[in-house]
């Protein structure tokens, strides 16, 4: 529960650190070693974790509006019930990340690797997945897809995706959907 607002901690080694509840508002954590660090319930509003190594890190229940996670290597990280609206995950390695029940409204996933990630019950309203890739199945069970951008995303190997979710999303590739699903007749909607 300490206050680490507005600091420059670029390049620090915080691997394995217990940062539970720490306030990192507007703190620069770029290029930082965050391997297996625990950020549960931390505040990361407008912070930058760009280019950091965060394999296995815990970001459960964080508050991270407009936070920069771009180019971060977060394989196996956990973002369950995290508040990460309008955050940037561009070019991040998010393989096997757990975003269950996360608030990801307007989050940017451009060119991110989201292989094997779980978005069960996540709010993906207006999130942008254009250019994202995945080579392992993803779970979208009951995720909220209001105006979610999925153009060019091959969802044929995803699980938990329902027709009602597709009717709320933007898309352009109805032939790249899981068996039994079809793109709405009004795709693309921009």
N, CA, C and O of each residue as an XYZ file, in Angstrom:
760
protein
N       0.811     -1.204      0.000
C       0.000      0.000      0.000
C       0.852      1.266      0.000
O       0.434      2.278      0.560
N       2.022      1.237     -0.605
C       2.865      2.432     -0.619
C       2.597      3.270     -1.868
O       1.999      2.793     -2.833
N       3.038      4.493     -1.837
C       2.805      5.463     -2.904
C       4.064      5.603     -3.751
O       5.096      6.072     -3.273
N       3.969      5.190     -5.021
C       5.089      5.288     -5.962
C       4.637      6.043     -7.213
O       4.997      5.665     -8.328
N       3.856      7.101     -7.036
C       3.339      7.906     -8.139
C       4.439      8.734     -8.781
O       5.392      9.156     -8.125
N       4.281      8.956    -10.099
C       5.102      9.903    -10.843
C       6.607      9.665    -10.717
O       7.389     10.615    -10.704
N       7.008      8.408    -10.625
C       8.427      8.082    -10.531
C       8.955      7.561    -11.857
O       8.182      7.123    -12.709
N      10.251      7.606    -12.031
C      10.898      6.997    -13.187
C      11.661      5.782    -12.675
O      12.698      5.913    -12.024
N      11.132      4.600    -12.979
C      11.742      3.349    -12.533
C      12.170      2.510    -13.731
O      12.174      1.281    -13.664
N      12.523      3.163    -14.808
C      12.903      2.500    -16.042
C      14.085      1.569    -15.812
O      15.082      1.952    -15.201
N      13.961      0.326    -16.314
C      15.053     -0.629    -16.268
C      15.314     -1.277    -14.919
O      16.319     -1.971    -14.763
N      14.449     -1.077    -13.946
C      14.651     -1.665    -12.620
C      14.374     -3.166    -12.627
O      13.694     -3.663    -13.525
N      14.885     -3.882    -11.651
C      14.614     -5.311    -11.485
C      13.637     -5.488    -10.331
O      14.012     -5.420     -9.160
N      12.371     -5.717    -10.688
C      11.324     -5.930     -9.692
C      10.810     -7.366     -9.770
O       9.679     -7.644     -9.369
N      11.630     -8.271    -10.280
C      11.192     -9.660    -10.430
C      10.850    -10.260     -9.066
O      11.604    -10.125     -8.102
N       9.703    -10.921     -9.011
C       9.249    -11.571     -7.789
C       8.801    -10.627     -6.692
O       8.478    -11.080     -5.593
N       8.771     -9.335     -6.953
C       8.408     -8.347     -5.929
C       6.927     -8.442     -5.574
O       6.090     -8.711     -6.437
N       6.610     -8.220     -4.298
C       5.220     -8.161     -3.851
C       4.821     -6.689     -3.834
O       5.170     -5.949     -2.915
N       4.081     -6.274     -4.871
C       3.687     -4.886     -5.051
C       2.176     -4.738     -4.860
O       1.543     -3.900     -5.502
N       1.617     -5.542     -3.990
C       0.186     -5.570     -3.705
C      -0.281     -4.184     -3.268
O       0.209     -3.633     -2.282
N      -1.240     -3.626     -4.019
C      -1.866     -2.367     -3.645
C      -1.016     -1.120     -3.826
O      -1.431     -0.041     -3.404
N       0.154     -1.226     -4.438
C       1.024     -0.056     -4.621
C       0.403      0.897     -5.647
O      -0.173      0.451     -6.639
N       0.519      2.188     -5.411
C      -0.001      3.198     -6.335
C       1.132      3.654     -7.254
O       2.021      4.398     -6.840
N       1.086      3.191     -8.521
C       2.070      3.538     -9.536
C       1.483      4.521    -10.556
O       1.902      4.507    -11.713
N       0.543      5.360    -10.172
C      -0.084      6.296    -11.093
C       0.976      7.126    -11.823
O       1.827      7.762    -11.202
N       0.900      7.104    -13.157
C       1.798      7.861    -14.034
C       3.283      7.558    -13.821
O       4.131      8.408    -14.092
N       3.597      6.378    -13.349
C       4.988      5.980    -13.142
C       5.542      5.324    -14.395
O       4.830      4.596    -15.086
N       6.802      5.579    -14.689
C       7.490      5.022    -15.845
C       8.197      3.731    -15.438
O       9.226      3.757    -14.763
N       7.624      2.597    -15.864
C       8.194      1.280    -15.581
C       8.663      0.604    -16.868
O       8.715     -0.624    -16.937
N       9.002      1.389    -17.881
C       9.434      0.814    -19.152
C      10.711      0.008    -18.971
O      11.556      0.321    -18.132
N      10.831     -1.067    -19.802
C      12.029     -1.918    -19.810
C      12.363     -2.475    -18.434
O      13.536     -2.644    -18.102
N      11.354     -2.758    -17.639
C      11.557     -3.240    -16.280
C      11.386     -4.752    -16.215
O      10.573     -5.318    -16.946
N      12.145     -5.405    -15.348
C      12.010     -6.838    -15.120
C      10.919     -7.035    -14.068
O      11.112     -6.743    -12.888
N       9.769     -7.539    -14.523
C       8.623     -7.760    -13.642
C       8.267     -9.248    -13.556
O       7.133     -9.591    -13.222
N       9.216    -10.125    -13.850
C       8.955    -11.563    -13.872
C       8.370    -12.012    -12.536
O       8.960    -11.790    -11.479
N       7.193    -12.651    -12.602
C       6.510    -13.210    -11.436
C       6.222    -12.182    -10.337
O       6.023    -12.559     -9.183
N       6.196    -10.909    -10.674
C       5.872     -9.873     -9.683
C       4.376     -9.893     -9.391
O       3.578    -10.264    -10.251
N       3.998     -9.498     -8.187
C       2.596     -9.464     -7.780
C       2.123     -8.018     -7.686
O       2.493     -7.287     -6.767
N       1.289     -7.614     -8.661
C       0.718     -6.270     -8.697
C      -0.752     -6.274     -8.260
O      -1.461     -5.303     -8.524
N      -1.221     -7.317     -7.613
C      -2.642     -7.425     -7.278
C      -3.132     -6.156     -6.569
O      -2.518     -5.670     -5.620
N      -4.252     -5.645     -7.063
C      -4.921     -4.443     -6.539
C      -4.058     -3.176     -6.610
O      -4.349     -2.196     -5.925
N      -3.012     -3.186     -7.424
C      -2.181     -1.997     -7.599
C      -2.897     -0.997     -8.503
O      -3.794     -1.368     -9.261
N      -2.502      0.255     -8.421
C      -3.020      1.311     -9.288
C      -1.926      1.653    -10.291
O      -0.826      2.061     -9.917
N      -2.247      1.481    -11.571
C      -1.289      1.737    -12.647
C      -1.880      2.706    -13.668
O      -1.567      2.613    -14.855
N      -2.714      3.617    -13.232
C      -3.382      4.553    -14.120
C      -2.338      5.405    -14.847
O      -1.493      6.044    -14.219
N      -2.412      5.402    -16.191
C      -1.509      6.173    -17.060
C      -0.028      5.848    -16.842
O       0.839      6.662    -17.161
N       0.259      4.679    -16.308
C       1.645      4.234    -16.155
C       2.123      3.636    -17.469
O       1.315      3.348    -18.352
N       3.424      3.450    -17.604
C       3.965      2.786    -18.779
C       4.788      1.582    -18.351
O       5.755      1.698    -17.599
N       4.372      0.404    -18.857
C       5.109     -0.830    -18.647
C       5.633     -1.338    -19.987
O       5.946     -2.520    -20.128
N       5.726     -0.453    -20.958
C       6.138     -0.813    -22.310
C       7.509     -1.489    -22.289
O       8.406     -1.098    -21.542
N       7.642     -2.514    -23.129
C       8.899     -3.241    -23.300
C       9.378     -3.962    -22.040
O      10.546     -4.343    -21.964
N       8.518     -4.154    -21.067
C       8.906     -4.847    -19.839
C       8.760     -6.351    -19.986
O       8.010     -6.834    -20.835
N       9.481     -7.084    -19.157
C       9.380     -8.541    -19.096
C       8.498     -8.879    -17.898
O       8.875     -8.624    -16.754
N       7.323     -9.452    -18.161
C       6.360     -9.702    -17.083
C       5.793    -11.120    -17.140
O       4.625    -11.334    -16.817
N       6.614    -12.083    -17.547
C       6.143    -13.474    -17.587
C       5.692    -13.898    -16.197
O       6.407    -13.719    -15.211
N       4.480    -14.469    -16.139
C       3.959    -14.975    -14.881
C       3.589    -13.924    -13.854
O       3.328    -14.265    -12.700
N       3.558    -12.669    -14.235
C       3.204    -11.600    -13.293
C       1.713    -11.636    -12.975
O       0.911    -12.089    -13.792
N       1.345    -11.159    -11.792
C      -0.051    -11.108    -11.344
C      -0.524     -9.663    -11.370
O      -0.006     -8.799    -10.664
N      -1.547     -9.428    -12.227
C      -2.158     -8.110    -12.337
C      -3.633     -8.191    -11.948
O      -4.450     -7.423    -12.456
N      -3.976     -9.112    -11.054
C      -5.365     -9.292    -10.629
C      -5.900     -7.999    -10.016
O      -5.237     -7.366     -9.195
N      -7.097     -7.623    -10.426
C      -7.842     -6.510     -9.833
C      -7.076     -5.186     -9.837
O      -7.282     -4.348     -8.960
N      -6.192     -4.994    -10.822
C      -5.492     -3.705    -10.899
C      -6.423     -2.641    -11.470
O      -7.416     -2.954    -12.128
N      -6.096     -1.410    -11.215
C      -6.771     -0.273    -11.830
C      -5.740      0.357    -12.752
O      -4.762      0.948    -12.293
N      -5.968      0.225    -14.077
C      -4.937      0.637    -15.030
C      -5.555      1.279    -16.267
O      -5.371      0.778    -17.376
N      -6.273      2.360    -16.097
C      -6.862      3.066    -17.226
C      -5.766      3.769    -18.021
O      -4.864      4.379    -17.448
N      -5.857      3.675    -19.369
C      -4.918      4.348    -20.272
C      -3.452      4.000    -19.966
O      -2.573      4.859    -20.034
N      -3.211      2.754    -19.637
C      -1.869      2.298    -19.313
C      -1.210      1.698    -20.542
O      -1.882      1.083    -21.371
N       0.089      1.870    -20.666
C       0.844      1.377    -21.816
C       1.520      0.048    -21.478
O       2.504      0.002    -20.739
N       0.961     -1.046    -22.045
C       1.544     -2.378    -21.910
C       2.145     -2.813    -23.248
O       2.382     -4.005    -23.448
N       2.393     -1.891    -24.157
C       2.856     -2.245    -25.507
C       4.230     -2.920    -25.454
O       5.077     -2.591    -24.623
N       4.419     -3.865    -26.364
C       5.686     -4.596    -26.511
C       6.090     -5.359    -25.244
O       7.232     -5.807    -25.140
N       5.192     -5.511    -24.300
C       5.501     -6.215    -23.060
C       5.451     -7.719    -23.299
O       4.587     -8.200    -24.031
N       6.360     -8.459    -22.693
C       6.336     -9.914    -22.740
C       5.671    -10.391    -21.456
O       6.303    -10.458    -20.402
N       4.378    -10.722    -21.562
C       3.588    -11.088    -20.389
C       3.041    -12.508    -20.483
O       1.917    -12.768    -20.053
N       3.811    -13.414    -21.032
C       3.356    -14.795    -21.174
C       2.934    -15.357    -19.814
O       3.669    -15.262    -18.831
N       1.738    -15.943    -19.780
C       1.249    -16.574    -18.564
C       0.856    -15.613    -17.458
O       0.628    -16.047    -16.329
N       0.771    -14.322    -17.744
C       0.368    -13.340    -16.734
C      -1.124    -13.474    -16.437
O      -1.865    -14.092    -17.202
N      -1.551    -12.899    -15.335
C      -2.948    -12.977    -14.906
C      -3.493    -11.561    -14.724
O      -2.954    -10.765    -13.956
N      -4.582    -11.264    -15.456
C      -5.264     -9.972    -15.379
C      -6.728    -10.183    -14.961
O      -7.594     -9.434    -15.413
N      -7.027    -11.163    -14.126
C      -8.417    -11.434    -13.767
C      -9.018    -10.242    -13.021
O      -8.404     -9.669    -12.120
N     -10.230     -9.892    -13.426
C     -10.988     -8.786    -12.824
C     -10.225     -7.467    -12.832
O     -10.470     -6.607    -11.987
N      -9.305     -7.299    -13.775
C      -8.534     -6.055    -13.884
C      -9.346     -4.982    -14.601
O     -10.155     -5.287    -15.477
N      -9.130     -3.742    -14.229
C      -9.759     -2.574    -14.856
C      -8.715     -1.944    -15.775
O      -7.927     -1.107    -15.334
N      -8.702     -2.340    -17.046
C      -7.669     -1.870    -17.974
C      -8.282     -1.229    -19.223
O      -7.817     -1.465    -20.338
N      -9.324     -0.422    -19.031
C      -9.952      0.261    -20.144
C      -8.976      1.221    -20.811
O      -8.142      1.851    -20.162
N      -9.116      1.311    -22.156
C      -8.320      2.225    -22.982
C      -6.816      1.984    -22.853
O      -6.026      2.887    -23.128
N      -6.416      0.808    -22.450
C      -4.993      0.498    -22.333
C      -4.440     -0.004    -23.654
O      -5.185     -0.475    -24.513
N      -3.126      0.099    -23.809
C      -2.463     -0.262    -25.050
C      -1.643     -1.532    -24.861
O      -0.673     -1.547    -24.104
N      -2.047     -2.619    -25.568
C      -1.335     -3.891    -25.547
C      -0.701     -4.159    -26.913
O      -0.435     -5.315    -27.242
N      -0.457     -3.134    -27.706
C       0.061     -3.301    -29.056
C       1.396     -4.032    -29.041
O       2.285     -3.720    -28.249
N       1.520     -5.025    -29.948
C       2.744     -5.822    -30.113
C       3.175     -6.560    -28.848
O       4.332     -6.970    -28.751
N       2.294     -6.738    -27.891
C       2.644     -7.448    -26.657
C       2.558     -8.955    -26.871
O       1.776     -9.425    -27.697
N       3.356     -9.706    -26.130
C       3.261    -11.160    -26.127
C       2.359    -11.534    -24.963
O       2.772    -11.518    -23.803
N       1.108    -11.873    -25.298
C       0.091    -12.184    -24.294
C      -0.336    -13.643    -24.383
O      -1.505    -13.955    -24.159
N       0.585    -14.536    -24.703
C       0.235    -15.948    -24.816
C      -0.114    -16.506    -23.441
O       0.584    -16.281    -22.452
N      -1.221    -17.242    -23.421
C      -1.720    -17.901    -22.208
C      -1.992    -16.933    -21.057
O      -1.798    -17.282    -19.892
N      -2.436    -15.733    -21.375
C      -2.785    -14.744    -20.354
C      -4.247    -14.927    -19.963
O      -5.092    -15.212    -20.812
N      -4.538    -14.764    -18.686
C      -5.904    -14.906    -18.186
C      -6.518    -13.518    -17.970
O      -6.160    -12.801    -17.035
N      -7.463    -13.155    -18.870
C      -8.197    -11.894    -18.773
C      -9.629    -12.141    -18.285
O     -10.509    -11.329    -18.568
N      -9.883    -13.216    -17.576
C     -11.228    -13.537    -17.111
C     -11.804    -12.377    -16.298
O     -11.173    -11.876    -15.367
N     -13.001    -11.968    -16.668
C     -13.761    -10.894    -16.009
C     -13.054     -9.535    -16.043
O     -13.392     -8.651    -15.256
N     -12.094     -9.360    -16.927
C     -11.382     -8.080    -17.024
C     -12.227     -7.052    -17.772
O     -12.991     -7.400    -18.672
N     -12.084     -5.808    -17.398
C     -12.712     -4.679    -18.082
C     -11.706     -4.161    -19.104
O     -10.749     -3.473    -18.749
N     -11.929     -4.496    -20.382
C     -10.984     -4.166    -21.456
C     -11.603     -3.240    -22.500
O     -11.169     -3.231    -23.652
N     -12.600     -2.471    -22.113
C     -13.249     -1.560    -23.050
C     -12.245     -0.629    -23.710
O     -11.447      0.024    -23.038
N     -12.296     -0.577    -25.053
C     -11.434      0.271    -25.880
C      -9.945     -0.067    -25.775
O      -9.104      0.744    -26.162
N      -9.611     -1.239    -25.262
C      -8.196     -1.652    -25.224
C      -7.709     -1.938    -26.640
O      -8.482     -2.375    -27.492
N      -6.431     -1.691    -26.884
C      -5.817     -1.884    -28.197
C      -4.924     -3.118    -28.163
O      -3.988     -3.201    -27.368
N      -5.228     -4.089    -29.048
C      -4.443     -5.312    -29.147
C      -3.782     -5.435    -30.525
O      -3.513     -6.553    -30.966
N      -3.516     -4.333    -31.209
C      -2.909     -4.357    -32.541
C      -1.628     -5.184    -32.522
O      -0.728     -4.941    -31.718
N      -1.560     -6.165    -33.419
C      -0.358     -6.980    -33.619
C       0.117     -7.715    -32.372
O       1.270     -8.146    -32.327
N      -0.723     -7.872    -31.366
C      -0.361     -8.634    -30.173
C      -0.527    -10.129    -30.434
O      -1.371    -10.530    -31.236
N       0.260    -10.940    -29.771
C       0.094    -12.397    -29.821
C      -0.754    -12.785    -28.620
O      -0.302    -12.715    -27.478
N      -1.990    -13.196    -28.890
C      -2.935    -13.538    -27.826
C      -3.221    -15.038    -27.798
O      -4.293    -15.454    -27.358
N      -2.282    -15.845    -28.258
C      -2.439    -17.300    -28.321
C      -2.775    -17.891    -26.953
O      -2.093    -17.624    -25.964
N      -3.830    -18.691    -26.914
C      -4.198    -19.399    -25.697
C      -4.752    -18.540    -24.579
O      -4.923    -19.031    -23.463
N      -5.036    -17.281    -24.837
C      -5.543    -16.399    -23.776
C      -7.010    -16.658    -23.484
O      -7.752    -17.152    -24.333
N      -7.417    -16.313    -22.258
C      -8.797    -16.504    -21.816
C      -9.439    -15.137    -21.566
O      -8.947    -14.324    -20.784
N     -10.571    -14.919    -22.270
C     -11.331    -13.680    -22.146
C     -12.739    -13.976    -21.609
O     -13.669    -13.218    -21.884
N     -12.908    -15.055    -20.856
C     -14.221    -15.428    -20.326
C     -14.805    -14.300    -19.488
O     -14.144    -13.762    -18.601
N     -16.048    -13.953    -19.781
C     -16.799    -12.932    -19.043
C     -16.143    -11.550    -19.098
O     -16.513    -10.668    -18.324
N     -15.189    -11.349    -19.989
C     -14.508    -10.046    -20.093
C     -15.367     -9.045    -20.853
O     -16.132     -9.422    -21.742
N     -15.240     -7.786    -20.505
C     -15.899     -6.717    -21.244
C     -14.928     -6.257    -22.324
O     -13.927     -5.603    -22.029
N     -15.224     -6.597    -23.576
C     -14.384     -6.238    -24.712
C     -15.044     -5.165    -25.577
O     -14.735     -5.045    -26.763
N     -15.943     -4.393    -24.991
C     -16.647     -3.351    -25.748
C     -15.657     -2.388    -26.381
O     -14.829     -1.784    -25.698
N     -15.758     -2.254    -27.711
C     -14.926     -1.355    -28.504
C     -13.427     -1.685    -28.444
O     -12.603     -0.865    -28.849
N     -13.067     -2.866    -27.949
C     -11.655     -3.288    -27.996
C     -11.277     -3.530    -29.447
O     -12.136     -3.847    -30.271
N     -10.008     -3.384    -29.762
C      -9.543     -3.499    -31.136
C      -8.507     -4.616    -31.249
O      -7.394     -4.509    -30.732
N      -8.904     -5.702    -31.944
C      -8.040     -6.863    -32.127
C      -7.451     -6.937    -33.535
O      -6.858     -7.955    -33.892
N      -7.598     -5.887    -34.340
C      -7.077     -5.938    -35.705
C      -5.585     -6.223    -35.695
O      -4.820     -5.577    -34.979
N      -5.182     -7.199    -36.499
C      -3.778     -7.549    -36.614
C      -3.275     -8.474    -35.522
O      -2.129     -8.920    -35.580
N      -4.105     -8.776    -34.521
C      -3.681     -9.704    -33.462
C      -3.549    -11.109    -34.039
O      -4.235    -11.460    -35.000
N      -2.678    -11.897    -33.459
C      -2.475    -13.267    -33.931
C      -2.628    -14.250    -32.771
O      -2.432    -13.912    -31.604
N      -2.983    -15.464    -33.137
C      -2.952    -16.522    -32.142
C      -2.813    -17.862    -32.831
O      -3.393    -18.098    -33.891
N      -2.030    -18.738    -32.210
C      -1.785    -20.069    -32.749
C      -2.375    -21.152    -31.864
O      -2.379    -22.321    -32.250
N      -2.864    -20.804    -30.708
C      -3.521    -21.746    -29.797
C      -4.937    -21.237    -29.534
O      -5.178    -20.032    -29.605
N      -5.874    -22.132    -29.232
C      -7.268    -21.715    -29.018
C      -7.405    -20.662    -27.922
O      -6.678    -20.669    -26.928
N      -8.359    -19.757    -28.134
C      -8.682    -18.736    -27.142
C     -10.096    -18.955    -26.642
O     -10.932    -19.520    -27.347
N     -10.362    -18.510    -25.432
C     -11.674    -18.683    -24.818
C     -12.377    -17.334    -24.706
O     -11.912    -16.430    -24.012
N     -13.520    -17.215    -25.410
C     -14.335    -15.995    -25.367
C     -15.684    -16.264    -24.699
O     -16.654    -15.563    -24.987
N     -15.770    -17.251    -23.825
C     -17.032    -17.640    -23.204
C     -17.713    -16.444    -22.532
O     -17.205    -15.895    -21.554
N     -18.854    -16.058    -23.063
C     -19.715    -14.988    -22.564
C     -19.021    -13.627    -22.451
O     -19.425    -12.787    -21.647
N     -17.986    -13.414    -23.252
C     -17.337    -12.092    -23.309
C     -18.283    -11.115    -24.008
O     -19.027    -11.499    -24.910
N     -18.249     -9.876    -23.593
C     -19.122     -8.843    -24.150
C     -18.418     -8.188    -25.320
O     -17.368     -7.571    -25.144
N     -18.992     -8.316    -26.536
C     -18.362     -7.922    -27.788
C     -18.971     -6.674    -28.414
O     -18.925     -6.556    -29.639
N     -19.532     -5.743    -27.669
C     -20.181     -4.577    -28.258
C     -19.177     -3.750    -29.054
O     -18.254     -3.170    -28.483
N     -19.359     -3.697    -30.375
C     -18.520     -2.958    -31.313
C     -17.036     -3.338    -31.235
O     -16.163     -2.524    -31.538
N     -16.764     -4.560    -30.833
C     -15.395     -5.068    -30.784
C     -14.882     -5.261    -32.203
O     -15.594     -5.825    -33.035
N     -13.674     -4.812    -32.502
C     -13.110     -4.887    -33.854
C     -12.342     -6.193    -33.997
O     -11.300     -6.393    -33.373
N     -12.885     -7.087    -34.841
C     -12.249     -8.381    -35.070
C     -11.934     -8.595    -36.543
O     -11.789     -9.736    -36.981
N     -11.824     -7.505    -37.321
C     -11.505     -7.631    -38.738
C     -10.177     -8.350    -38.910
O      -9.186     -8.014    -38.262
N     -10.169     -9.345    -39.792
C      -8.950    -10.062    -40.122
C      -8.501    -11.072    -39.084
O      -7.472    -11.722    -39.271
N      -9.236    -11.222    -38.005
C      -8.869    -12.167    -36.950
C      -9.486    -13.527    -37.253
O     -10.706    -13.637    -37.375
N      -8.669    -14.551    -37.375
C      -9.148    -15.905    -37.649
C      -9.649    -16.514    -36.340
O      -8.855    -16.916    -35.490
N     -10.970    -16.579    -36.187
C     -11.578    -17.090    -34.964
C     -12.049    -18.536    -35.097
O     -12.837    -19.012    -34.280
N     -11.564    -19.236    -36.132
C     -12.016    -20.611    -36.364
C     -11.582    -21.562    -35.267
O     -12.194    -22.616    -35.097
N     -10.548    -21.223    -34.520
C     -10.039    -22.104    -33.473
C     -10.339    -21.575    -32.068
O      -9.716    -22.004    -31.096
N     -11.293    -20.641    -31.961
C     -11.634    -20.088    -30.656
C     -12.759    -20.901    -30.016
O     -13.489    -21.614    -30.704
N     -12.888    -20.789    -28.708
C     -13.964    -21.495    -28.012
C     -14.826    -20.494    -27.255
O     -14.384    -19.388    -26.946
N     -16.051    -20.890    -26.962
C     -16.958    -20.058    -26.198
C     -17.595    -18.921    -26.973
O     -18.387    -18.169    -26.405
N     -17.278    -18.770    -28.247
C     -17.814    -17.690    -29.062
C     -19.224    -18.038    -29.525
O     -19.458    -19.135    -30.031
N     -20.152    -17.122    -29.354
C     -21.547    -17.345    -29.711
C     -21.996    -16.383    -30.802
O     -21.375    -15.344    -31.028
N     -23.074    -16.743    -31.468
C     -23.604    -15.913    -32.544
C     -23.986    -14.518    -32.056
O     -23.760    -13.540    -32.768
N     -24.560    -14.404    -30.858
C     -24.974    -13.086    -30.355
C     -23.766    -12.158    -30.182
O     -23.892    -10.945    -30.352
N     -22.597    -12.720    -29.846
C     -21.404    -11.901    -29.711
C     -20.992    -11.327    -31.072
O     -20.624    -10.157    -31.178
N     -21.059    -12.159    -32.096
C     -20.672    -11.730    -33.438
C     -21.595    -10.648    -33.977
O     -21.148     -9.760    -34.704
N     -22.871    -10.708    -33.632
C     -23.822     -9.707    -34.107
C     -23.534     -8.325    -33.525
O     -23.970     -7.322    -34.090
N     -22.820     -8.253    -32.425
C     -22.485     -6.958    -31.823
C     -21.133     -6.432    -32.284
O     -20.835     -5.255    -32.081
N     -20.303     -7.278    -32.901
C     -18.921     -6.926    -33.237
C     -18.794     -6.369    -34.647
O     -19.719     -6.466    -35.453
N     -17.630     -5.784    -34.934
C     -17.229     -5.423    -36.292
C     -16.389     -6.569    -36.818
O     -15.526     -7.084    -36.107
N     -16.629     -6.971    -38.052
C     -15.815     -8.030    -38.626
C     -15.852     -7.998    -40.132
O     -16.584     -7.210    -40.732
N     -15.053     -8.866    -40.749
C     -15.033     -8.914    -42.202
C     -14.722    -10.305    -42.747
O     -14.587    -10.463    -43.960
N     -14.605    -11.302    -41.902
C     -14.171    -12.617    -42.370
C     -15.081    -13.731    -41.859
O     -14.659    -14.541    -41.034
N     -16.334    -13.781    -42.342
C     -17.243    -14.787    -41.818
C     -16.812    -16.221    -42.107
O     -17.321    -17.149    -41.477
N     -15.884    -16.428    -43.048
C     -15.422    -17.777    -43.331
C     -14.328    -18.229    -42.361
O     -13.886    -19.375    -42.436
N     -13.883    -17.357    -41.455
C     -12.851    -17.698    -40.485
C     -13.420    -17.735    -39.073
O     -12.797    -17.242    -38.133
N     -14.597    -18.318    -38.930
C     -15.256    -18.433    -37.641
C     -15.367    -19.901    -37.249
O     -15.242    -20.788    -38.093
N     -15.599    -20.148    -35.983
C     -15.770    -21.513    -35.508
C     -16.975    -22.157    -36.195
O     -17.908    -21.468    -36.607
N     -16.943    -23.439    -36.309
C     -18.010    -24.191    -36.962
C     -19.374    -23.859    -36.349
O     -19.521    -23.801    -35.128
N     -20.349    -23.646    -37.204
C     -21.707    -23.343    -36.756
C     -21.983    -21.867    -36.582
O     -23.124    -21.489    -36.315
N     -20.976    -21.016    -36.724
C     -21.159    -19.577    -36.580
C     -21.031    -18.903    -37.941
O     -20.323    -19.388    -38.824
N     -21.719    -17.790    -38.095
C     -21.674    -17.046    -39.358
C     -21.572    -15.561    -39.056
O     -22.126    -15.071    -38.072
N     -20.863    -14.861    -39.909
C     -20.780    -13.411    -39.771
C     -22.115    -12.784    -40.112
O     -22.789    -13.241    -41.035
N     -22.513    -11.754    -39.395
C     -23.767    -11.071    -39.690
C     -23.779    -10.501    -41.105
O     -22.727    -10.159    -41.645
N     -24.931    -10.401    -41.691
C     -25.073     -9.893    -43.046
C     -24.633     -8.462    -43.227
O     -24.320     -8.051    -44.344
N     -24.600     -7.688    -42.149
C     -24.211     -6.284    -42.253
C     -22.737     -6.047    -41.935
O     -22.333     -4.900    -41.747
N     -21.925     -7.098    -41.869
C     -20.481     -6.909    -41.717
C     -19.921     -6.421    -43.020
O     -20.463     -6.843    -44.042
N     -18.917     -5.594    -43.127
C     -18.368     -4.852    -41.999
C     -19.213     -3.637    -41.643
O     -19.854     -3.036    -42.505
N     -19.206     -3.295    -40.401
C     -19.865     -2.080    -39.923
C     -18.771     -1.203    -39.364
O     -18.128     -1.575    -38.382
N     -18.551     -0.094    -39.938
C     -17.454      0.759    -39.461
C     -18.013      2.116    -39.068
O     -17.262      2.992    -38.638
